[in-house]
PDB file of C-alpha atoms in Angstrom:
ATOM      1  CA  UNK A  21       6.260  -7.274 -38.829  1.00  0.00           C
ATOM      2  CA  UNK A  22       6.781  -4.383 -41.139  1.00  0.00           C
ATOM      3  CA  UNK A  23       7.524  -3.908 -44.698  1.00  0.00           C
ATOM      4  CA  UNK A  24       8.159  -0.811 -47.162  1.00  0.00           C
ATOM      5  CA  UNK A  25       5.814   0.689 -49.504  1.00  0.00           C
ATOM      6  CA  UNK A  26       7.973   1.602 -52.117  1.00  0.00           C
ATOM      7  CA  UNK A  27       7.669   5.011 -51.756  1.00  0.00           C
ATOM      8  CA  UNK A  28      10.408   7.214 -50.704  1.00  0.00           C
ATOM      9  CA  UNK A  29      10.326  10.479 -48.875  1.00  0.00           C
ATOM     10  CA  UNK A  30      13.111  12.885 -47.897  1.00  0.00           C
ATOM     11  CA  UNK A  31      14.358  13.425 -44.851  1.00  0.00           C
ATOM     12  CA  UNK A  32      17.340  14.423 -42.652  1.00  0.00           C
ATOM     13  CA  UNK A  33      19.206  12.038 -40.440  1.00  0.00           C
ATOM     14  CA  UNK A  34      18.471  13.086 -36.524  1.00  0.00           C
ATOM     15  CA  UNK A  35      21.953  11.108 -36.127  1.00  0.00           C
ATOM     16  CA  UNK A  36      24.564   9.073 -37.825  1.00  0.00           C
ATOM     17  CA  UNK A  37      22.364   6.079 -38.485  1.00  0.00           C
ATOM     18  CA  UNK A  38      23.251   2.378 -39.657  1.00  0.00           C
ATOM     19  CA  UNK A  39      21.301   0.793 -42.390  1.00  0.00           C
ATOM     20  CA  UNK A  40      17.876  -0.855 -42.189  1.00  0.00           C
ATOM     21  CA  UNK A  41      17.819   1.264 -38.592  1.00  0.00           C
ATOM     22  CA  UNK A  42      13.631   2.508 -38.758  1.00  0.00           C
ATOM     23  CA  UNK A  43      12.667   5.305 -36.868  1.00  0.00           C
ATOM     24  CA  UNK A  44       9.079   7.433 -36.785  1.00  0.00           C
ATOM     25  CA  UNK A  45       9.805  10.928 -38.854  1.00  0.00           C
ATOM     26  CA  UNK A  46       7.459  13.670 -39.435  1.00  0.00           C
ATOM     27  CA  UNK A  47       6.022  14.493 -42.234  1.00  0.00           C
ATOM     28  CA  UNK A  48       3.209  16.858 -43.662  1.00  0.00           C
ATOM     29  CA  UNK A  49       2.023  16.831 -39.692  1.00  0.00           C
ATOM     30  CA  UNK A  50       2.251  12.825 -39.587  1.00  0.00           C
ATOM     31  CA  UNK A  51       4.221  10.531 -37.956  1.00  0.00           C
ATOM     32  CA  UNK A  52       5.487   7.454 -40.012  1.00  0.00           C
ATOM     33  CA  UNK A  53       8.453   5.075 -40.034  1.00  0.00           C
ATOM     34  CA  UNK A  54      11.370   5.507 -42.411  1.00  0.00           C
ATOM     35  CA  UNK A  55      14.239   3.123 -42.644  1.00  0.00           C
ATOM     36  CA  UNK A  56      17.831   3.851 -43.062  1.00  0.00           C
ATOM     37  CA  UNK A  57      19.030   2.759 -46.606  1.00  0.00           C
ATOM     38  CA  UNK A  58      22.334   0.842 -47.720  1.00  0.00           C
ATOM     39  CA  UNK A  59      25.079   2.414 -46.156  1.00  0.00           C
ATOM     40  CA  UNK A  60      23.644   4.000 -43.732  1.00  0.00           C
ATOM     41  CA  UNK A  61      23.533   8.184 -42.959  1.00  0.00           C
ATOM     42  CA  UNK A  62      25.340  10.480 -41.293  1.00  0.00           C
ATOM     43  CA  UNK A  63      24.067  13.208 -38.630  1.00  0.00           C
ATOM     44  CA  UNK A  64      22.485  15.960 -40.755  1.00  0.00           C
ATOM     45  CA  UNK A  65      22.485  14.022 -44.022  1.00  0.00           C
ATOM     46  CA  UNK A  66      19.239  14.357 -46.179  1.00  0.00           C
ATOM     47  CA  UNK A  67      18.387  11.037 -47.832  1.00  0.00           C
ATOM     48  CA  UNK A  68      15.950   8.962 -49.372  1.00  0.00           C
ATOM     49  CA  UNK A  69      14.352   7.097 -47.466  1.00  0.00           C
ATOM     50  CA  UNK A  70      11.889   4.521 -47.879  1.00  0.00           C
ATOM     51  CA  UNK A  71       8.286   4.583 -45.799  1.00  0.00           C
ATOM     52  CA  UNK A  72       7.921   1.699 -43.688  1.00  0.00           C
ATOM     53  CA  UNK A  73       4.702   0.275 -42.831  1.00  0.00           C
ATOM     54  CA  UNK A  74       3.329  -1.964 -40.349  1.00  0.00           C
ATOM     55  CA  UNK A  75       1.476  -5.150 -41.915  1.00  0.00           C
ATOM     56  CA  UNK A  76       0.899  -7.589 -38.952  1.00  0.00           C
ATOM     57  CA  UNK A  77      -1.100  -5.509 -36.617  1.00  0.00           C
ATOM     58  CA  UNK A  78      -3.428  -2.953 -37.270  1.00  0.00           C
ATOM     59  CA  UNK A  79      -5.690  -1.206 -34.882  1.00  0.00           C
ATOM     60  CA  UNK A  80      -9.428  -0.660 -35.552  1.00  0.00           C
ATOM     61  CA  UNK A  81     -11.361   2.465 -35.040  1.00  0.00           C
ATOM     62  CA  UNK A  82     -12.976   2.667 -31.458  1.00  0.00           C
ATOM     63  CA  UNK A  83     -16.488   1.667 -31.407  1.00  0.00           C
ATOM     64  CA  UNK A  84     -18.302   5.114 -29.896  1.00  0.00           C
ATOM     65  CA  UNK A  85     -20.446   2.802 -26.972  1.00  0.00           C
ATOM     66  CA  UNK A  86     -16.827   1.309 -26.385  1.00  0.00           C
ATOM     67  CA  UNK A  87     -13.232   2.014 -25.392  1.00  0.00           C
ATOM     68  CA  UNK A  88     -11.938  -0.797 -25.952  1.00  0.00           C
ATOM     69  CA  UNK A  89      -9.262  -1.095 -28.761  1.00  0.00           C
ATOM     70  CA  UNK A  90      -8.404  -4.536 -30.672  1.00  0.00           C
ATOM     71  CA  UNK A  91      -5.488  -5.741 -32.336  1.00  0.00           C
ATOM     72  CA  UNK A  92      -6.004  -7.265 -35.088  1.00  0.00           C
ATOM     73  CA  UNK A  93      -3.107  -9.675 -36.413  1.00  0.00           C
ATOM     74  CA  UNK A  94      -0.802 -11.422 -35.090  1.00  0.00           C
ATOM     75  CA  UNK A  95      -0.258 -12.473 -31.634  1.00  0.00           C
ATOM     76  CA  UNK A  96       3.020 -10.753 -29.536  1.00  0.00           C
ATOM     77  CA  UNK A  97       4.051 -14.539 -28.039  1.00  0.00           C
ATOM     78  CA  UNK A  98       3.720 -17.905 -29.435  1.00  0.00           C
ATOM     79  CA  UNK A  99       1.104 -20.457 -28.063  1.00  0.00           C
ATOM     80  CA  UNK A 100       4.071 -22.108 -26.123  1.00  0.00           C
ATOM     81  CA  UNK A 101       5.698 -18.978 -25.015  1.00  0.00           C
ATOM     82  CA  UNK A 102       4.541 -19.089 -21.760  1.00  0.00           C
ATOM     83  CA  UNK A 103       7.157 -22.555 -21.427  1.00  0.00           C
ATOM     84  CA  UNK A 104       9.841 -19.953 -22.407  1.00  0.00           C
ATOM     85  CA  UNK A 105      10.199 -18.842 -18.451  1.00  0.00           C
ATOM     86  CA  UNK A 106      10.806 -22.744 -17.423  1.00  0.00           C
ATOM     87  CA  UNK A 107      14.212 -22.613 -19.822  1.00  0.00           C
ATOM     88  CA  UNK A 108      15.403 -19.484 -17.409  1.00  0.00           C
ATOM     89  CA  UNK A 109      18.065 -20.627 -14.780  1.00  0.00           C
ATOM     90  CA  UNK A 110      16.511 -17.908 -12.325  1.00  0.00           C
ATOM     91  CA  UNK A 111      13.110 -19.533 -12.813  1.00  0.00           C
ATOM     92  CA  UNK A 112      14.537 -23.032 -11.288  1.00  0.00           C
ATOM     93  CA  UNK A 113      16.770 -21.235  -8.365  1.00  0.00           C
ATOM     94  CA  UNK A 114      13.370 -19.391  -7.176  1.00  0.00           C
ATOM     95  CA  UNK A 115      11.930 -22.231  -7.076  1.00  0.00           C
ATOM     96  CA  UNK A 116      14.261 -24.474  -5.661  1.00  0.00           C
ATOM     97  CA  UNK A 117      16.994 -22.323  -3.755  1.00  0.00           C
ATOM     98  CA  UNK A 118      14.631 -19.554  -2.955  1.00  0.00           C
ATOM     99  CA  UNK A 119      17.575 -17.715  -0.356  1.00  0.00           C
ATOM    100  CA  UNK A 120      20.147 -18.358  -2.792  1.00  0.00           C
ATOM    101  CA  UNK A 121      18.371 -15.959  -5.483  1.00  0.00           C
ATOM    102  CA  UNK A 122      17.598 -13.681  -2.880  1.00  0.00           C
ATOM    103  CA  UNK A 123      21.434 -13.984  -1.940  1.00  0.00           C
ATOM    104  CA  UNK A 124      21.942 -13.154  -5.518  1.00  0.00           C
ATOM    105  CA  UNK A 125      19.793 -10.532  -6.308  1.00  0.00           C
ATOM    106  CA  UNK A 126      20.893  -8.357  -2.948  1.00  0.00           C
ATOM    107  CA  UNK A 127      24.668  -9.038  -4.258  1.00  0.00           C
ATOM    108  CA  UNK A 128      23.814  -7.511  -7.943  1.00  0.00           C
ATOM    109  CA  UNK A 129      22.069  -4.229  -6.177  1.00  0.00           C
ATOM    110  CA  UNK A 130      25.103  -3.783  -3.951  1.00  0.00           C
ATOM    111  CA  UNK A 131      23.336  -4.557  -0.740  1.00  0.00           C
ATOM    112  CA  UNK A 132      24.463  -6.752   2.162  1.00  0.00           C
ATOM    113  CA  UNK A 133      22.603  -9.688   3.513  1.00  0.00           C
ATOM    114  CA  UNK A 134      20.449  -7.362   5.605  1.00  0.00           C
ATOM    115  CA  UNK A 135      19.257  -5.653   2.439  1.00  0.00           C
ATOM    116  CA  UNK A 136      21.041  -2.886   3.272  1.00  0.00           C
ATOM    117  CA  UNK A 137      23.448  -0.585   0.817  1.00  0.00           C
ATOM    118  CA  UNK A 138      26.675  -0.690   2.063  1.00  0.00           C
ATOM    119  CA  UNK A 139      30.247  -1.793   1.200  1.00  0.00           C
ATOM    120  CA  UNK A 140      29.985  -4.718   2.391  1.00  0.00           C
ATOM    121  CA  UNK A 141      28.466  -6.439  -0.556  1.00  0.00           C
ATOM    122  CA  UNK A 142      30.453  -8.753  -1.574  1.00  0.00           C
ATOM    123  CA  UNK A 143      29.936 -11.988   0.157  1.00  0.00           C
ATOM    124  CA  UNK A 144      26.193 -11.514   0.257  1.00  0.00           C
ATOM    125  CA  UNK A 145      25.221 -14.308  -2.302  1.00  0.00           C
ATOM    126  CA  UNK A 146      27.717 -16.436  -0.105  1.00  0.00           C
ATOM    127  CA  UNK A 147      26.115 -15.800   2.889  1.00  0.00           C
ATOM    128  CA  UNK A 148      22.721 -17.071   1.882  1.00  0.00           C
ATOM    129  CA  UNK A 149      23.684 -19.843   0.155  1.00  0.00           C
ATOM    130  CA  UNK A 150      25.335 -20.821   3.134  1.00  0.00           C
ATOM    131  CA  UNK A 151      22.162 -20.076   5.430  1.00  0.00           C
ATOM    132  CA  UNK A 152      19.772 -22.308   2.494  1.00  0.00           C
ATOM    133  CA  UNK A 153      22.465 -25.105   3.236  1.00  0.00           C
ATOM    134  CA  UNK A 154      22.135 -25.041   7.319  1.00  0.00           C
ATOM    135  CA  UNK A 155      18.359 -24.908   7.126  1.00  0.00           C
ATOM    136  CA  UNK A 156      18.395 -27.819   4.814  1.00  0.00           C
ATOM    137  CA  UNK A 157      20.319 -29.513   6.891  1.00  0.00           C
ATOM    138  CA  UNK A 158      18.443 -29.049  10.257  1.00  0.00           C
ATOM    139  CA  UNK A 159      15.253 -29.932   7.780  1.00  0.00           C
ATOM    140  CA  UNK A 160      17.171 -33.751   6.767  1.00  0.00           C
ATOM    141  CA  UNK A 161      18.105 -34.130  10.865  1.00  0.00           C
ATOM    142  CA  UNK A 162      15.042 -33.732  12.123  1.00  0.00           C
ATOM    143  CA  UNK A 163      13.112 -34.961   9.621  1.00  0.00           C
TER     144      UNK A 163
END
């Protein structure tokens, strides 16, 4: 969470830049965040810009018998967040069609169903999806 100061400070535009784009700038020898204003700025441009400031985290001094750091704010996921990976379609294939995923996955990094890098890529996801089906099947025969 961040919000602007109200102060304004110039400085020019490392590249053409759309509005409310933030970025860290130096100035006077420190680093803080400007944002892009209405409009936005063009590569070279000097402008206005105002100083942007971070309000929802903050990080305390170091204590000198410790190195540990604290943030201090607000958290970086929700209490629930951790329910966020059961929504993911991938989640429920590796859990449920284990060789189909890793049919999938070899297929996206251009490997074959050896896990090899070939040209022969193609079919790979195909391949173990059809493997998952036989070994489910021998699994419901002998079962």
């Amino acid at each position: 969470m961040s919000a602007t100061t109200g102060e304004t400070v110039k400085v020019v535009a490392p590249s053409t830049l759309a509005e409310g784009y933030t970025f860290d700038a130096t100035v006077n020898g420190e680093v803080i965040k400007v944002s892009i204003p209405p409009g936005g700025v063009k590569e070279g441009e000097m402008f206005d810009a105002p100083i942007v400031t971070a309000v929802a985290l903050s990080t305390p001094p170091l204590d000198a018998a410790s190195n540990d750091v604290a943030l201090v704010g607000a958290w970086r996921h929700g209490l629930f967040s951790c329910f966020d990976t059961c929504a993911n379609g991938m989640f429920w294939m590796t859990c449920c069609c284990e060789l189909i995923a890793i049919g999938q996955l070899l297929q996206r990094l251009k490997m074959n169903f050896m896990g090899q890098p070939n040209g022969s890529y193609k079919n790979t996801c195909m391949v173990w999806t059809v493997l998952m089906v036989v070994l489910v099947v021998i699994q419901c025969v002998n079962s």
